[in-house]
Tab-separated table of C-alpha atoms and ligand atoms in Angstrom:
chain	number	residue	atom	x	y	z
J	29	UNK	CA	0.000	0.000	0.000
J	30	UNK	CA	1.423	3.536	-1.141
J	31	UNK	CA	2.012	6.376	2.058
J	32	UNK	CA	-1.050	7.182	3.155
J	33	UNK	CA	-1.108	11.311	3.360
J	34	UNK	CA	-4.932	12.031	3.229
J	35	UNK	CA	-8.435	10.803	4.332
J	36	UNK	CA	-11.046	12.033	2.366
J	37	UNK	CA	-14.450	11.570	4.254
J	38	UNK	CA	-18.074	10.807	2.875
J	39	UNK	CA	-20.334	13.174	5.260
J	40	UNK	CA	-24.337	11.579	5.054
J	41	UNK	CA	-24.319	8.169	6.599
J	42	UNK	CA	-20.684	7.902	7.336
J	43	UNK	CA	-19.642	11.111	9.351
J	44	UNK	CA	-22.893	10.750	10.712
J	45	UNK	CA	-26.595	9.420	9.921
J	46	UNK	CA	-28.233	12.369	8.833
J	47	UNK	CA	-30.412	10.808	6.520
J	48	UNK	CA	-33.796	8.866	8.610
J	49	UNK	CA	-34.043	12.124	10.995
J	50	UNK	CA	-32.497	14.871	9.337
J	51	UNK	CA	-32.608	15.427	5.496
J	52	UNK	CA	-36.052	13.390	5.629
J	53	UNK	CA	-38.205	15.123	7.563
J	54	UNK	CA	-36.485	18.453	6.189
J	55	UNK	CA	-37.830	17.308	2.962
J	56	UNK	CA	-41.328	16.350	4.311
J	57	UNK	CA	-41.063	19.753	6.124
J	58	UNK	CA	-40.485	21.489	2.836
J	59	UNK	CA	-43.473	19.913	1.176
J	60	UNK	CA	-45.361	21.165	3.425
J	61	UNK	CA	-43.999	24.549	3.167
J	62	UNK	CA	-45.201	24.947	-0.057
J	63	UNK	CA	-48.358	23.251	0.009
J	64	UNK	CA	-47.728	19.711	-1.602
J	65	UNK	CA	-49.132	16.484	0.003
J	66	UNK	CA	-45.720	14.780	-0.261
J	67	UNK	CA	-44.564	12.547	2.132
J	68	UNK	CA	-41.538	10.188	2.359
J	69	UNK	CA	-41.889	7.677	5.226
J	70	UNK	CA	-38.801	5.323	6.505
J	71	UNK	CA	-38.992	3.091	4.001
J	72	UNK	CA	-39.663	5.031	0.507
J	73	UNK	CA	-36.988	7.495	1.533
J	74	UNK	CA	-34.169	4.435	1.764
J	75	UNK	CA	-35.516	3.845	-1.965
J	76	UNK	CA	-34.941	7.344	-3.120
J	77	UNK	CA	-31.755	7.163	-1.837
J	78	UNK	CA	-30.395	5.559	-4.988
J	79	UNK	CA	-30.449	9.205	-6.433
J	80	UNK	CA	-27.761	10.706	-4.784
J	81	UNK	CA	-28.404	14.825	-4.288
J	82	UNK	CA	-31.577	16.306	-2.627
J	83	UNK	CA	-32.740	18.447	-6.031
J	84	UNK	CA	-32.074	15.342	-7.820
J	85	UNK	CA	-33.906	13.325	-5.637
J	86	UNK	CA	-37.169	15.563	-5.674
J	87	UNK	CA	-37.306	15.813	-9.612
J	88	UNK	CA	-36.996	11.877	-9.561
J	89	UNK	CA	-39.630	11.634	-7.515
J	90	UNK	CA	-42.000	13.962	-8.694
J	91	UNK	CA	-41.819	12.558	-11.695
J	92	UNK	CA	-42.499	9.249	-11.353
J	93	UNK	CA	-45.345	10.501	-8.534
J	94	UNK	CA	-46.919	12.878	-9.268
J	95	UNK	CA	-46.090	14.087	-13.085
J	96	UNK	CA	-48.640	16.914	-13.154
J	97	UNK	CA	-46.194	18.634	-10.569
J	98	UNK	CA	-43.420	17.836	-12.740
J	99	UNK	CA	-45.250	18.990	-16.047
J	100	UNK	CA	-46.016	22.761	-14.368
J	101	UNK	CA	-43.939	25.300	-16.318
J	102	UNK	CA	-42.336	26.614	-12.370
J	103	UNK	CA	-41.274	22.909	-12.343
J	104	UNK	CA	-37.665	23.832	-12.432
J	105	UNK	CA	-38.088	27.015	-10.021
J	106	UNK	CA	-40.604	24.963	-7.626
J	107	UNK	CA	-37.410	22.414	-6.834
J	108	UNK	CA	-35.116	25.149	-5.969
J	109	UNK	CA	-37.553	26.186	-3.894
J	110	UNK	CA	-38.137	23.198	-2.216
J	111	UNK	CA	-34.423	22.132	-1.821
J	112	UNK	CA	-33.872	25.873	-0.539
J	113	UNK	CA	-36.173	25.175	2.583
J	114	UNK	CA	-35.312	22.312	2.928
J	115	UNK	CA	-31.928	22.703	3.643
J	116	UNK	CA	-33.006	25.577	6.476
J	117	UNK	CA	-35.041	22.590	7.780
J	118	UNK	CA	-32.014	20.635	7.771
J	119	UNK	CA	-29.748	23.211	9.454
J	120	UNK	CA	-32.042	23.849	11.834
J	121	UNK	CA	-32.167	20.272	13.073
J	122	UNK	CA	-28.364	19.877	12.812
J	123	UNK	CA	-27.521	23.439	15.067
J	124	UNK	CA	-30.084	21.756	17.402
J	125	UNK	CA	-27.461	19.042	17.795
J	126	UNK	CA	-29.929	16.450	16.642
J	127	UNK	CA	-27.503	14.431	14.352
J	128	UNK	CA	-24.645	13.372	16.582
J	129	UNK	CA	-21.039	12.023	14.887
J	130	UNK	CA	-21.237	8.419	14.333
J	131	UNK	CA	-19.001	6.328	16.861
J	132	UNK	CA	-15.256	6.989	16.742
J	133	UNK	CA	-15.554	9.925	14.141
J	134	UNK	CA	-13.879	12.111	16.295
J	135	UNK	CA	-11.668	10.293	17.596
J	136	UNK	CA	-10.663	9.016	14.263
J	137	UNK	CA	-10.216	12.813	12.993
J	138	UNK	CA	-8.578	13.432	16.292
J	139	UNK	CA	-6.105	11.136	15.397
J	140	UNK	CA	-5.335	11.605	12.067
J	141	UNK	CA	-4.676	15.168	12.706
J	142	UNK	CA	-2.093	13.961	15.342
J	143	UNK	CA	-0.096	11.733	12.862
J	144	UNK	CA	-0.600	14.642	10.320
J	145	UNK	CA	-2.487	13.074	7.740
J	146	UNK	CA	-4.554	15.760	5.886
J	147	UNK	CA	-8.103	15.715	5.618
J	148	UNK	CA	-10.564	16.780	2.796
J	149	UNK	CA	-14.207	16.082	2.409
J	150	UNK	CA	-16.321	14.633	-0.548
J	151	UNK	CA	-19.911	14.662	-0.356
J	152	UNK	CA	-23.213	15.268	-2.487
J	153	UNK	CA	-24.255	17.633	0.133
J	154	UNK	CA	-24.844	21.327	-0.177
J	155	UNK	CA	-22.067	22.823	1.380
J	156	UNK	CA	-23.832	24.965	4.397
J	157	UNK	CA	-25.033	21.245	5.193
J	158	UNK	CA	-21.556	20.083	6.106
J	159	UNK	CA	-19.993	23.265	7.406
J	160	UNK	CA	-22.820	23.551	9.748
J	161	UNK	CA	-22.331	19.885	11.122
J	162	UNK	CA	-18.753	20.050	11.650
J	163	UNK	CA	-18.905	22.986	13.355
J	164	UNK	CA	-22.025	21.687	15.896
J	165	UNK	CA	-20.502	18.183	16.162
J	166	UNK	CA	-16.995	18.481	16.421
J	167	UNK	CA	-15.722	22.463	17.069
J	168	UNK	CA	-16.759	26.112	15.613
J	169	UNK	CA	-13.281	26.007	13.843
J	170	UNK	CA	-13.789	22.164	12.816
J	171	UNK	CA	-14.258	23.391	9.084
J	172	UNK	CA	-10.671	24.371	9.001
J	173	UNK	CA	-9.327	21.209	9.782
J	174	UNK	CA	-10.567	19.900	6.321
J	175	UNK	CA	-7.872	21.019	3.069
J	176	UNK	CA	-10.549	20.859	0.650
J	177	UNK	CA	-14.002	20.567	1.037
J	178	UNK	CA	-15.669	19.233	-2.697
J	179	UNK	CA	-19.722	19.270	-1.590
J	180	UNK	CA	-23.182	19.542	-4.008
J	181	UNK	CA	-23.096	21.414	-7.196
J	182	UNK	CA	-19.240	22.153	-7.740
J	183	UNK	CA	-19.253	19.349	-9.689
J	184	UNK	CA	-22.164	18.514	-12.533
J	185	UNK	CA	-22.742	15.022	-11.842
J	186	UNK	CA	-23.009	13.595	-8.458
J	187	UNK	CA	-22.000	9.796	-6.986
J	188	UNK	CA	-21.761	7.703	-8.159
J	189	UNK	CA	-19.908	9.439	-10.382
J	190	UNK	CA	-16.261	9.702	-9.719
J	191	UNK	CA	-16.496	13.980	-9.926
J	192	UNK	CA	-16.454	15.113	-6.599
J	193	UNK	CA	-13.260	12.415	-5.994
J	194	UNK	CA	-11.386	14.138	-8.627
J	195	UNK	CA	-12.317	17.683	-7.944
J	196	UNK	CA	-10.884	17.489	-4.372
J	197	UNK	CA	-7.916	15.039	-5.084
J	198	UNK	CA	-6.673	17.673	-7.747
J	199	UNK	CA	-7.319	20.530	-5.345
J	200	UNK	CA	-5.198	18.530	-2.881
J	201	UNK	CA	-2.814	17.678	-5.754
J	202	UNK	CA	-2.504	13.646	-4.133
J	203	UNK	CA	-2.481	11.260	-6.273
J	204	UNK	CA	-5.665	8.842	-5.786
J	205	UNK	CA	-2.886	5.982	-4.748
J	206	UNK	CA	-1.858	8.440	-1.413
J	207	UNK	CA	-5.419	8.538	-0.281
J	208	UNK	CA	-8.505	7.051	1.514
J	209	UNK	CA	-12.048	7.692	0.951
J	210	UNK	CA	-14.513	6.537	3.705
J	211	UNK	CA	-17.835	6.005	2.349
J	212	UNK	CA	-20.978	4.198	3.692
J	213	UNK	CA	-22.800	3.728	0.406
J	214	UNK	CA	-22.151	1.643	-2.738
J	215	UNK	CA	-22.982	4.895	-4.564
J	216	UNK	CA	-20.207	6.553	-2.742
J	217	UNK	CA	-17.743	3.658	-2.690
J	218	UNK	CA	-18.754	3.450	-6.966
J	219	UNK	CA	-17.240	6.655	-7.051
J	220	UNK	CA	-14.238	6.295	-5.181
J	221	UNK	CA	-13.547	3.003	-7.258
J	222	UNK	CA	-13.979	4.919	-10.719
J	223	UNK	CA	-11.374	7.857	-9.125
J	224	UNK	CA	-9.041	4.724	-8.464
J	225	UNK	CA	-8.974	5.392	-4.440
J	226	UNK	CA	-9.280	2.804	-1.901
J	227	UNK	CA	-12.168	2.437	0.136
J	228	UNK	CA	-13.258	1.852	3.477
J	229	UNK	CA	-16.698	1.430	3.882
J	230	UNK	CA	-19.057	1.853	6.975
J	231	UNK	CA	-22.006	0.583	6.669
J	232	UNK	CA	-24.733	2.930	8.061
J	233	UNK	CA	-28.668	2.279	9.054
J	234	UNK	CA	-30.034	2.727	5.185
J	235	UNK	CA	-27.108	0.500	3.740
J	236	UNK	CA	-25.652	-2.582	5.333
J	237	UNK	CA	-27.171	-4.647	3.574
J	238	UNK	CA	-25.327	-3.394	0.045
J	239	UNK	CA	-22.760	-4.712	-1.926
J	240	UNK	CA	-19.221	-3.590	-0.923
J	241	UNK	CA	-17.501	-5.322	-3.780
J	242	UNK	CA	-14.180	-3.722	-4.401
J	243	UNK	CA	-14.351	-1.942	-1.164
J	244	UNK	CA	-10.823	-2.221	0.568
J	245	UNK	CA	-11.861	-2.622	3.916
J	246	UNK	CA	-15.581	-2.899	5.291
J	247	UNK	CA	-15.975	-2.110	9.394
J	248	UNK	CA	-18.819	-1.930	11.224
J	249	UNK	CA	-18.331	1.300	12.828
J	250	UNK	CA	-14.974	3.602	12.819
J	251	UNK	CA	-14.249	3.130	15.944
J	252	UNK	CA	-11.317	2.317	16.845
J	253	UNK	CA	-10.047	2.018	13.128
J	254	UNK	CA	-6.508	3.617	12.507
J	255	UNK	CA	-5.484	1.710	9.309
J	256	UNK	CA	-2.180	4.071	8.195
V	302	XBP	C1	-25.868	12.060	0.351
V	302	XBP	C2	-27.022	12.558	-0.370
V	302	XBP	C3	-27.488	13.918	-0.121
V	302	XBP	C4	-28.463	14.182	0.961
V	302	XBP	C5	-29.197	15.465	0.691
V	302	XBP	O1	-25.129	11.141	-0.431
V	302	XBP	O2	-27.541	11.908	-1.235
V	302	XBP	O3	-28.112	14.284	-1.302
V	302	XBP	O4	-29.386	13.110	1.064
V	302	XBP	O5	-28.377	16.557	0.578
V	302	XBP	P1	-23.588	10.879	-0.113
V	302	XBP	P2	-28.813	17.854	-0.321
V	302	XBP	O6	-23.489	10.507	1.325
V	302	XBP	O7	-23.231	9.724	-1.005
V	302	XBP	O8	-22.830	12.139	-0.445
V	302	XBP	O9	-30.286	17.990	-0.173
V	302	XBP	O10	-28.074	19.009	0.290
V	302	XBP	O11	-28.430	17.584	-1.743
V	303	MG	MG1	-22.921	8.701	2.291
């Protein structure tokens, strides 16, 4: 295995599981908002998870549910609408401190900043979403800890797609073979693979029972984990 000199981190389901009680009911909360009779329960939301990105995953849905909605000429402006309040749904639940780390997250970027590994982020998440939970979960300067952070639209096409991977490793001007991407979805490990990084994978609450082919290591939680 080359020098390991960076971890780049996954943030929904692997930093911490944001997804069941934070982005969902922010969606459901932004239906509501603007009058739809939407609603994602446990279970449909873990399907619509396949389509990585929240904008994404509202046009996918509308269309195949309700394609009147999808057929209105404000289609396009109704979603950035939506997505808009729902991410102050979601920030509002994550300053609240409702989404803590996941188990040995800290401790694992603790460490890693102690052997002086640098650290970078790539997610599918806007970029207020992941500023704000480092900040309430770890410390107000946590954001600064993390070289490059590569989140949502900075790239046009989302995980699985390798994008966001190669946006931050060129910002952090690594090579893919000095770095480790910790993911908790076969989305996210797809795009890892395709940027030719390793991959440890984390299962989280929507995906442990996915296939991890090609993943370097799997673990059940990160705790405890220091792999360099
Ligand atoms: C995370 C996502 C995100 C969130 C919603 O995937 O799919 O879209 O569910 O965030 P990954 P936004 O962990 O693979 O990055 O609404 O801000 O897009
Ligand atoms: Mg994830």
């Amino acid at each position: 295995m080359n020098r390991l000199h960076a971890l780049i981190f996954d943030v929904d389901g692997t930093l911490a599981e944001t997804e069941r009680d934070g982005h969902r009911p922010a969606f459901n909360a932004a239906f509501a908002d603007c009058g739809l009779d939407w609603h994602w329960d446990e279970k449909l939301y873990g399907e619509l998870l396949a389509v990585t990105g929240g904008k994404e995953r509202i046009r996918h849905y509308a269309e195949r549910h309700d394609p009147a909605c999808a057929a209105r000429p404000d289609f396009a402006a109704l979603v950035k609408q939506l997505h808009a309040a729902k991410t102050a749904h979601y920030l509002q639940r994550v300053a609240a401190g409702q989404l803590p780390l996941r188990p040995g997250v800290a401790e694992l970027i603790a460490a890693a900043r102690n052997a002086g590994l640098r650290l970078a982020i790539a997610t599918t998440t806007s970029p207020e979403n992941v500023t704000a939970l480092l900040r309430a979960s770890l410390a107000p300067d946590a954001p600064d800890w993390f070289e490059v952070i590569g989140a949502g639209d900075c790239v046009p096409n989302k995980k699985p797609a390798p994008d966001i991977y190669h946006w931050v490793l060129e910002r952090l001007a690594l090579p893919a073979s000095n770095c480790l991407a910790i993911e908790d979805s076969k989305n996210g490990l797809q795009a890892a693979l395709t940027a030719s990084l390793r991959c440890l994978v984390t299962p989280g609450e929507y995906t442990t029972d996915q296939d991890f082919s090609g993943a370097w290591r799997v673990v059940g939680d990160l705790a405890g984990w220091r792999g360099w």
